[in-house]
PDB file of C-alpha atoms in Angstrom:
ATOM      1  CA  MET A   1      -0.003  -0.005   0.010  1.00 66.00           C
ATOM      2  CA  ASP A   2       1.506   3.337  -1.058  1.00 73.00           C
ATOM      3  CA  ALA A   3       1.379   6.512   1.041  1.00 71.00           C
ATOM      4  CA  THR A   4      -1.370   8.103  -1.041  1.00 72.00           C
ATOM      5  CA  THR A   5      -3.671   5.112  -0.636  1.00 73.00           C
ATOM      6  CA  ALA A   6      -2.968   4.972   3.140  1.00 69.00           C
ATOM      7  CA  ILE A   7      -3.763   8.651   3.532  1.00 72.00           C
ATOM      8  CA  GLY A   8      -6.930   8.203   1.518  1.00 70.00           C
ATOM      9  CA  ILE A   9      -8.082   5.305   3.711  1.00 72.00           C
ATOM     10  CA  PHE A  10      -7.239   7.267   6.859  1.00 71.00           C
ATOM     11  CA  ALA A  11      -9.163  10.314   5.645  1.00 73.00           C
ATOM     12  CA  THR A  12     -12.187   8.123   4.808  1.00 77.00           C
ATOM     13  CA  LEU A  13     -12.137   6.626   8.317  1.00 76.00           C
ATOM     14  CA  VAL A  14     -11.890  10.065   9.907  1.00 72.00           C
ATOM     15  CA  VAL A  15     -14.770  11.370   7.883  1.00 67.00           C
ATOM     16  CA  ALA A  16     -16.859   8.291   8.742  1.00 71.00           C
ATOM     17  CA  MET A  17     -16.096   8.737  12.468  1.00 75.00           C
ATOM     18  CA  LEU A  18     -17.026  12.438  12.304  1.00 66.00           C
ATOM     19  CA  LEU A  19     -20.264  11.676  10.491  1.00 61.00           C
ATOM     20  CA  THR A  20     -21.092   9.059  13.122  1.00 64.00           C
ATOM     21  CA  ILE A  21     -20.484  11.554  15.951  1.00 64.00           C
ATOM     22  CA  VAL A  22     -22.640  14.159  14.213  1.00 57.00           C
ATOM     23  CA  TRP A  23     -25.418  11.655  13.672  1.00 55.00           C
ATOM     24  CA  GLN A  24     -25.256  10.594  17.343  1.00 57.00           C
ATOM     25  CA  ILE A  25     -25.417  14.202  18.558  1.00 62.00           C
ATOM     26  CA  ARG A  26     -28.334  15.018  16.277  1.00 60.00           C
ATOM     27  CA  SER A  27     -30.177  11.863  17.333  1.00 66.00           C
ATOM     28  CA  HIS A  28     -29.679  12.750  20.994  1.00 66.00           C
ATOM     29  CA  LEU A  29     -30.978  16.261  20.453  1.00 74.00           C
ATOM     30  CA  ARG A  30     -34.016  14.965  18.564  1.00 85.00           C
ATOM     31  CA  ARG A  31     -34.818  12.595  21.459  1.00 82.00           C
ATOM     32  CA  ARG A  32     -34.507  15.340  24.008  1.00 90.00           C
ATOM     33  CA  ARG A  33     -36.771  17.653  22.067  1.00 94.00           C
ATOM     34  CA  PHE A  34     -39.312  14.843  21.624  1.00 95.00           C
ATOM     35  CA  LEU A  35     -39.362  14.075  25.324  1.00 96.00           C
ATOM     36  CA  ARG A  36     -39.645  17.707  26.375  1.00 95.00           C
ATOM     37  CA  ALA A  37     -42.639  18.198  24.037  1.00 96.00           C
ATOM     38  CA  PHE A  38     -44.470  14.932  24.738  1.00 97.00           C
ATOM     39  CA  ASP A  39     -48.010  15.320  26.080  1.00 97.00           C
ATOM     40  CA  PHE A  40     -48.112  12.987  29.067  1.00 98.00           C
ATOM     41  CA  ALA A  41     -51.239  14.608  30.493  1.00 97.00           C
ATOM     42  CA  GLY A  42     -53.288  14.110  27.329  1.00 96.00           C
ATOM     43  CA  LEU A  43     -52.554  10.384  27.421  1.00 96.00           C
ATOM     44  CA  LEU A  44     -52.339   9.553  31.139  1.00 97.00           C
ATOM     45  CA  ASP A  45     -54.147  12.116  33.291  1.00 98.00           C
ATOM     46  CA  ARG A  46     -57.494  10.315  33.221  1.00 97.00           C
ATOM     47  CA  ARG A  47     -55.952   6.911  33.929  1.00 97.00           C
ATOM     48  CA  LEU A  48     -53.837   8.338  36.738  1.00 97.00           C
ATOM     49  CA  ALA A  49     -56.965   9.957  38.232  1.00 98.00           C
ATOM     50  CA  LYS A  50     -58.624   6.569  38.392  1.00 97.00           C
ATOM     51  CA  ARG A  51     -55.587   4.847  39.891  1.00 96.00           C
ATOM     52  CA  ARG A  52     -54.914   7.630  42.401  1.00 97.00           C
ATOM     53  CA  PRO A  53     -58.285   9.326  43.126  1.00 97.00           C
ATOM     54  CA  GLU A  54     -56.788  11.106  46.114  1.00 96.00           C
ATOM     55  CA  LEU A  55     -54.709  13.290  43.756  1.00 98.00           C
ATOM     56  CA  ASP A  56     -56.178  16.505  42.343  1.00 98.00           C
ATOM     57  CA  ALA A  57     -55.331  17.928  38.910  1.00 98.00           C
ATOM     58  CA  ALA A  58     -52.351  19.903  40.236  1.00 98.00           C
ATOM     59  CA  ALA A  59     -50.906  16.905  42.030  1.00 98.00           C
ATOM     60  CA  ARG A  60     -51.325  14.685  38.971  1.00 98.00           C
ATOM     61  CA  GLY A  61     -49.483  17.354  36.975  1.00 98.00           C
ATOM     62  CA  ARG A  62     -46.588  17.062  39.443  1.00 98.00           C
ATOM     63  CA  VAL A  63     -46.584  13.272  39.024  1.00 98.00           C
ATOM     64  CA  LEU A  64     -46.439  13.552  35.231  1.00 98.00           C
ATOM     65  CA  GLU A  65     -43.642  16.093  35.580  1.00 98.00           C
ATOM     66  CA  GLY A  66     -41.885  13.454  37.626  1.00 98.00           C
ATOM     67  CA  LEU A  67     -42.547  10.827  34.940  1.00 98.00           C
ATOM     68  CA  ARG A  68     -40.950  13.128  32.345  1.00 98.00           C
ATOM     69  CA  MET A  69     -37.946  13.522  34.619  1.00 97.00           C
ATOM     70  CA  TRP A  70     -37.729   9.744  35.019  1.00 97.00           C
ATOM     71  CA  PHE A  71     -37.426   9.335  31.288  1.00 97.00           C
ATOM     72  CA  GLU A  72     -34.854  12.119  31.199  1.00 96.00           C
ATOM     73  CA  VAL A  73     -32.853  10.135  33.752  1.00 97.00           C
ATOM     74  CA  CYS A  74     -33.183   7.073  31.544  1.00 96.00           C
ATOM     75  CA  GLN A  75     -32.000   9.108  28.514  1.00 95.00           C
ATOM     76  CA  GLU A  76     -28.986  10.272  30.436  1.00 94.00           C
ATOM     77  CA  ALA A  77     -28.179   6.813  31.768  1.00 95.00           C
ATOM     78  CA  GLY A  78     -28.297   5.175  28.338  1.00 91.00           C
ATOM     79  CA  ARG A  79     -28.160   1.433  28.854  1.00 90.00           C
ATOM     80  CA  ARG A  80     -26.856   1.654  32.387  1.00 93.00           C
ATOM     81  CA  HIS A  81     -29.338   0.470  34.954  1.00 90.00           C
ATOM     82  CA  VAL A  82     -31.457   3.017  36.921  1.00 92.00           C
ATOM     83  CA  SER A  83     -34.029   2.462  39.665  1.00 91.00           C
ATOM     84  CA  MET A  84     -37.319   4.227  40.250  1.00 93.00           C
ATOM     85  CA  PRO A  85     -37.342   6.191  43.522  1.00 92.00           C
ATOM     86  CA  SER A  86     -41.030   7.226  43.557  1.00 94.00           C
ATOM     87  CA  GLN A  87     -44.047   4.957  43.996  1.00 94.00           C
ATOM     88  CA  VAL A  88     -46.515   7.427  42.520  1.00 96.00           C
ATOM     89  CA  VAL A  89     -44.339   8.073  39.435  1.00 96.00           C
ATOM     90  CA  ASP A  90     -43.996   4.290  39.086  1.00 95.00           C
ATOM     91  CA  ASP A  91     -47.823   4.111  39.091  1.00 96.00           C
ATOM     92  CA  ALA A  92     -47.884   6.583  36.199  1.00 97.00           C
ATOM     93  CA  TRP A  93     -45.247   4.552  34.353  1.00 97.00           C
ATOM     94  CA  HIS A  94     -47.382   1.425  34.799  1.00 95.00           C
ATOM     95  CA  GLU A  95     -50.376   3.204  33.274  1.00 97.00           C
ATOM     96  CA  PHE A  96     -48.232   4.372  30.326  1.00 97.00           C
ATOM     97  CA  ILE A  97     -47.043   0.848  29.630  1.00 96.00           C
ATOM     98  CA  LEU A  98     -50.667  -0.302  29.293  1.00 96.00           C
ATOM     99  CA  PHE A  99     -50.864   1.879  26.120  1.00 96.00           C
ATOM    100  CA  THR A 100     -48.586  -0.656  24.480  1.00 95.00           C
ATOM    101  CA  ARG A 101     -48.293   0.862  21.011  1.00 96.00           C
ATOM    102  CA  ASN A 102     -47.996   4.401  22.288  1.00 97.00           C
ATOM    103  CA  TYR A 103     -45.348   3.276  24.782  1.00 97.00           C
ATOM    104  CA  GLN A 104     -43.328   1.398  22.178  1.00 97.00           C
ATOM    105  CA  VAL A 105     -43.322   4.394  19.826  1.00 97.00           C
ATOM    106  CA  PHE A 106     -42.436   6.750  22.685  1.00 97.00           C
ATOM    107  CA  CYS A 107     -39.514   4.592  23.790  1.00 97.00           C
ATOM    108  CA  ASN A 108     -38.115   4.384  20.268  1.00 95.00           C
ATOM    109  CA  ARG A 109     -38.336   8.145  19.716  1.00 95.00           C
ATOM    110  CA  ALA A 110     -37.311   9.284  23.196  1.00 96.00           C
ATOM    111  CA  LEU A 111     -34.711   6.613  24.074  1.00 94.00           C
ATOM    112  CA  GLY A 112     -33.865   4.815  20.898  1.00 93.00           C
ATOM    113  CA  ARG A 113     -34.833   1.467  22.497  1.00 93.00           C
ATOM    114  CA  PHE A 114     -37.627  -0.174  24.442  1.00 95.00           C
ATOM    115  CA  LEU A 115     -37.452   0.523  28.171  1.00 95.00           C
ATOM    116  CA  HIS A 116     -38.491  -2.543  30.160  1.00 91.00           C
ATOM    117  CA  HIS A 117     -40.034  -2.297  33.583  1.00 90.00           C
ATOM    118  CA  VAL A 118     -37.979  -4.417  36.038  1.00 77.00           C
ATOM    119  CA  PRO A 119     -39.534  -5.161  39.456  1.00 66.00           C
ATOM    120  CA  ALA A 120     -37.101  -4.878  42.347  1.00 58.00           C
ATOM    121  CA  GLU A 121     -37.463  -8.528  43.231  1.00 53.00           C
ATOM    122  CA  ALA A 122     -36.427  -9.623  39.720  1.00 52.00           C
ATOM    123  CA  MET A 123     -33.115  -7.750  39.677  1.00 53.00           C
ATOM    124  CA  GLN A 124     -30.074  -9.870  38.989  1.00 57.00           C
ATOM    125  CA  THR A 125     -28.028  -9.188  42.153  1.00 60.00           C
ATOM    126  CA  PRO A 126     -28.857  -8.007  45.684  1.00 53.00           C
ATOM    127  CA  THR A 127     -26.972  -4.737  45.053  1.00 59.00           C
ATOM    128  CA  GLN A 128     -28.403  -3.907  41.625  1.00 59.00           C
ATOM    129  CA  ALA A 129     -31.325  -1.939  43.008  1.00 59.00           C
ATOM    130  CA  GLY A 130     -28.996   0.109  45.222  1.00 81.00           C
ATOM    131  CA  LYS A 131     -26.604   0.856  42.392  1.00 86.00           C
ATOM    132  CA  GLY A 132     -29.470   1.799  40.146  1.00 89.00           C
ATOM    133  CA  LEU A 133     -30.902   4.125  42.741  1.00 90.00           C
ATOM    134  CA  ARG A 134     -27.541   5.817  43.286  1.00 90.00           C
ATOM    135  CA  ARG A 135     -27.293   6.390  39.535  1.00 93.00           C
ATOM    136  CA  THR A 136     -30.830   7.838  39.496  1.00 94.00           C
ATOM    137  CA  TRP A 137     -29.862  10.033  42.477  1.00 94.00           C
ATOM    138  CA  ARG A 138     -26.729  11.378  40.773  1.00 93.00           C
ATOM    139  CA  ILE A 139     -28.376  12.146  37.450  1.00 96.00           C
ATOM    140  CA  SER A 140     -31.411  13.739  39.142  1.00 96.00           C
ATOM    141  CA  CYS A 141     -29.181  15.886  41.324  1.00 94.00           C
ATOM    142  CA  GLN A 142     -27.079  16.954  38.388  1.00 95.00           C
ATOM    143  CA  ARG A 143     -30.156  18.053  36.375  1.00 94.00           C
ATOM    144  CA  ALA A 144     -31.439  19.994  39.389  1.00 95.00           C
ATOM    145  CA  ARG A 145     -27.985  21.480  40.083  1.00 94.00           C
ATOM    146  CA  ILE A 146     -27.834  19.824  43.509  1.00 93.00           C
ATOM    147  CA  ASN A 147     -24.611  18.491  44.983  1.00 91.00           C
ATOM    148  CA  PRO A 148     -25.381  14.723  45.215  1.00 89.00           C
ATOM    149  CA  ARG A 149     -22.916  14.227  48.092  1.00 85.00           C
ATOM    150  CA  ALA A 150     -24.075  17.193  50.189  1.00 85.00           C
ATOM    151  CA  PRO A 151     -27.666  17.913  48.925  1.00 88.00           C
ATOM    152  CA  SER A 152     -29.363  21.117  49.911  1.00 89.00           C
ATOM    153  CA  ALA A 153     -32.718  19.878  48.587  1.00 93.00           C
ATOM    154  CA  LEU A 154     -34.237  16.710  47.167  1.00 94.00           C
ATOM    155  CA  PRO A 155     -34.659  16.374  43.393  1.00 95.00           C
ATOM    156  CA  LEU A 156     -38.272  15.930  42.324  1.00 97.00           C
ATOM    157  CA  LEU A 157     -38.262  12.176  41.904  1.00 95.00           C
ATOM    158  CA  PHE A 158     -37.024  11.752  45.483  1.00 94.00           C
ATOM    159  CA  ALA A 159     -39.287  14.393  47.026  1.00 95.00           C
ATOM    160  CA  LEU A 160     -42.571  13.707  45.267  1.00 96.00           C
ATOM    161  CA  ASP A 161     -44.032  10.866  47.394  1.00 95.00           C
ATOM    162  CA  GLU A 162     -43.533  12.864  50.579  1.00 94.00           C
ATOM    163  CA  GLU A 163     -44.684  16.090  48.956  1.00 96.00           C
ATOM    164  CA  LEU A 164     -47.975  14.548  47.830  1.00 97.00           C
ATOM    165  CA  GLY A 165     -48.505  12.501  50.990  1.00 96.00           C
ATOM    166  CA  ILE A 166     -48.429   9.146  49.199  1.00 95.00           C
ATOM    167  CA  ALA A 167     -49.376   6.658  51.899  1.00 93.00           C
ATOM    168  CA  ASP A 168     -47.443   3.768  50.314  1.00 90.00           C
ATOM    169  CA  GLY A 169     -44.679   6.029  48.933  1.00 91.00           C
ATOM    170  CA  PHE A 170     -40.968   6.177  49.579  1.00 90.00           C
ATOM    171  CA  ARG A 171     -39.445   8.713  51.923  1.00 89.00           C
ATOM    172  CA  TYR A 172     -35.991  10.359  51.627  1.00 89.00           C
ATOM    173  CA  GLN A 173     -34.501  12.780  54.139  1.00 83.00           C
ATOM    174  CA  LEU A 174     -31.753  15.353  53.869  1.00 81.00           C
ATOM    175  CA  ASP A 175     -30.955  15.118  57.574  1.00 67.00           C
ATOM    176  CA  CYS A 176     -29.565  11.729  58.496  1.00 59.00           C
ATOM    177  CA  LEU A 177     -30.311  12.414  62.155  1.00 52.00           C
ATOM    178  CA  ALA A 178     -33.916  13.303  61.605  1.00 52.00           C
ATOM    179  CA  ALA A 179     -36.660  10.971  62.718  1.00 44.00           C
ATOM    180  CA  GLY A 180     -37.601   8.340  60.148  1.00 47.00           C
ATOM    181  CA  GLY A 181     -40.436   9.192  57.768  1.00 42.00           C
ATOM    182  CA  SER A 182     -43.633   7.338  57.595  1.00 39.00           C
ATOM    183  CA  GLY A 183     -44.403   4.736  54.875  1.00 41.00           C
ATOM    184  CA  ARG A 184     -41.639   2.855  53.090  1.00 51.00           C
ATOM    185  CA  GLY A 185     -38.140   4.184  52.853  1.00 48.00           C
ATOM    186  CA  GLY A 186     -37.158   6.966  55.257  1.00 63.00           C
ATOM    187  CA  GLN A 187     -33.718   6.817  53.595  1.00 71.00           C
ATOM    188  CA  CYS A 188     -30.960   9.338  54.137  1.00 72.00           C
ATOM    189  CA  ALA A 189     -30.343  11.218  50.925  1.00 69.00           C
ATOM    190  CA  SER A 190     -26.655  11.895  51.648  1.00 62.00           C
ATOM    191  CA  HIS A 191     -26.065   8.169  52.070  1.00 69.00           C
ATOM    192  CA  ILE A 192     -27.427   7.577  48.573  1.00 73.00           C
ATOM    193  CA  GLY A 193     -24.970  10.156  47.305  1.00 55.00           C
ATOM    194  CA  CYS A 194     -22.217   8.685  49.529  1.00 42.00           C
ATOM    195  CA  GLY A 195     -21.724  11.716  51.707  1.00 32.00           C
ATOM    196  CA  GLY A 196     -22.143  11.847  55.451  1.00 30.00           C
ATOM    197  CA  GLY A 197     -20.376   8.670  56.419  1.00 28.00           C
ATOM    198  CA  CYS A 198     -21.512   5.918  54.062  1.00 28.00           C
ATOM    199  CA  SER A 199     -19.068   3.304  52.849  1.00 27.00           C
ATOM    200  CA  SER A 200     -16.472   4.048  50.207  1.00 25.00           C
ATOM    201  CA  GLY A 201     -14.937   2.146  47.303  1.00 32.00           C
ATOM    202  CA  GLY A 202     -16.646   1.020  44.157  1.00 32.00           C
ATOM    203  CA  SER A 203     -16.036   1.859  40.539  1.00 33.00           C
ATOM    204  CA  ASP A 204     -19.471   3.051  39.420  1.00 37.00           C
ATOM    205  CA  SER A 205     -20.531   5.654  41.847  1.00 34.00           C
ATOM    206  CA  GLY A 206     -17.393   6.563  43.677  1.00 34.00           C
ATOM    207  CA  CYS A 207     -18.900   4.815  46.693  1.00 34.00           C
ATOM    208  CA  GLY A 208     -19.505   1.212  47.328  1.00 32.00           C
ATOM    209  CA  GLY A 209     -21.684  -1.374  48.936  1.00 34.00           C
ATOM    210  CA  ASP A 210     -25.437  -1.477  48.914  1.00 35.00           C
ATOM    211  CA  SER A 211     -26.855   1.701  50.316  1.00 36.00           C
ATOM    212  CA  GLY A 212     -29.900  -0.102  51.698  1.00 37.00           C
ATOM    213  CA  CYS A 213     -31.995   2.489  49.918  1.00 39.00           C
ATOM    214  CA  GLY A 214     -35.675   2.474  49.318  1.00 44.00           C
ATOM    215  CA  GLY A 215     -36.978   2.690  45.817  1.00 51.00           C
ATOM    216  CA  GLY A 216     -39.189   0.598  43.704  1.00 50.00           C
ATOM    217  CA  CYS A 217     -38.684  -0.683  40.180  1.00 58.00           C
ATOM    218  CA  GLY A 218     -35.957  -0.305  37.676  1.00 57.00           C
ATOM    219  CA  GLY A 219     -35.572   0.295  33.945  1.00 64.00           C
ATOM    220  CA  ASP A 220     -33.407  -1.656  31.534  1.00 62.00           C
TER     221      ASP A 220
END
């Protein structure tokens, strides 16, 4: 192979790589725009009202805002596992899945793949739910501009069950010394983010071990 041919091949490979990167960026932007504009209320508000009759229209709007944020977390995570931290948002996700065709089209356009609903008891290892929740925590905090290791507030997905008084919801606290919340959970938020004395070591989150966190189902 002469030098001219080698240069030509190299240039072709570089162009192909650049085109691939441009395509990936444009695809990502299209998915983000689609998700931001998607009308969750038009599809799910009535179903959510039947499932959660205790919620008024404003509260259901907050839940659907949380559902949008959940899918934003899934977008950011790509194919890495994430866990759902909110029972009421999980309810809305369940209702969405029942619209099977709509959900499949949504997943393809928003995520580029089908997002399966994985119950906590079906996860592959005992620590998978904890790792998935820590990833959800980090991404949610980053999007809300909250320090995940020293949070000054809870991101929406972690605050919503308490905010709306969901009886069977999950509870997360900023203050590790505060009294435990009612319902499931009562987890210390800084422990999820690995601040405030939780264990260290572990390649994925910068902290290790299972946090023992609350949280319901996961997405894969």
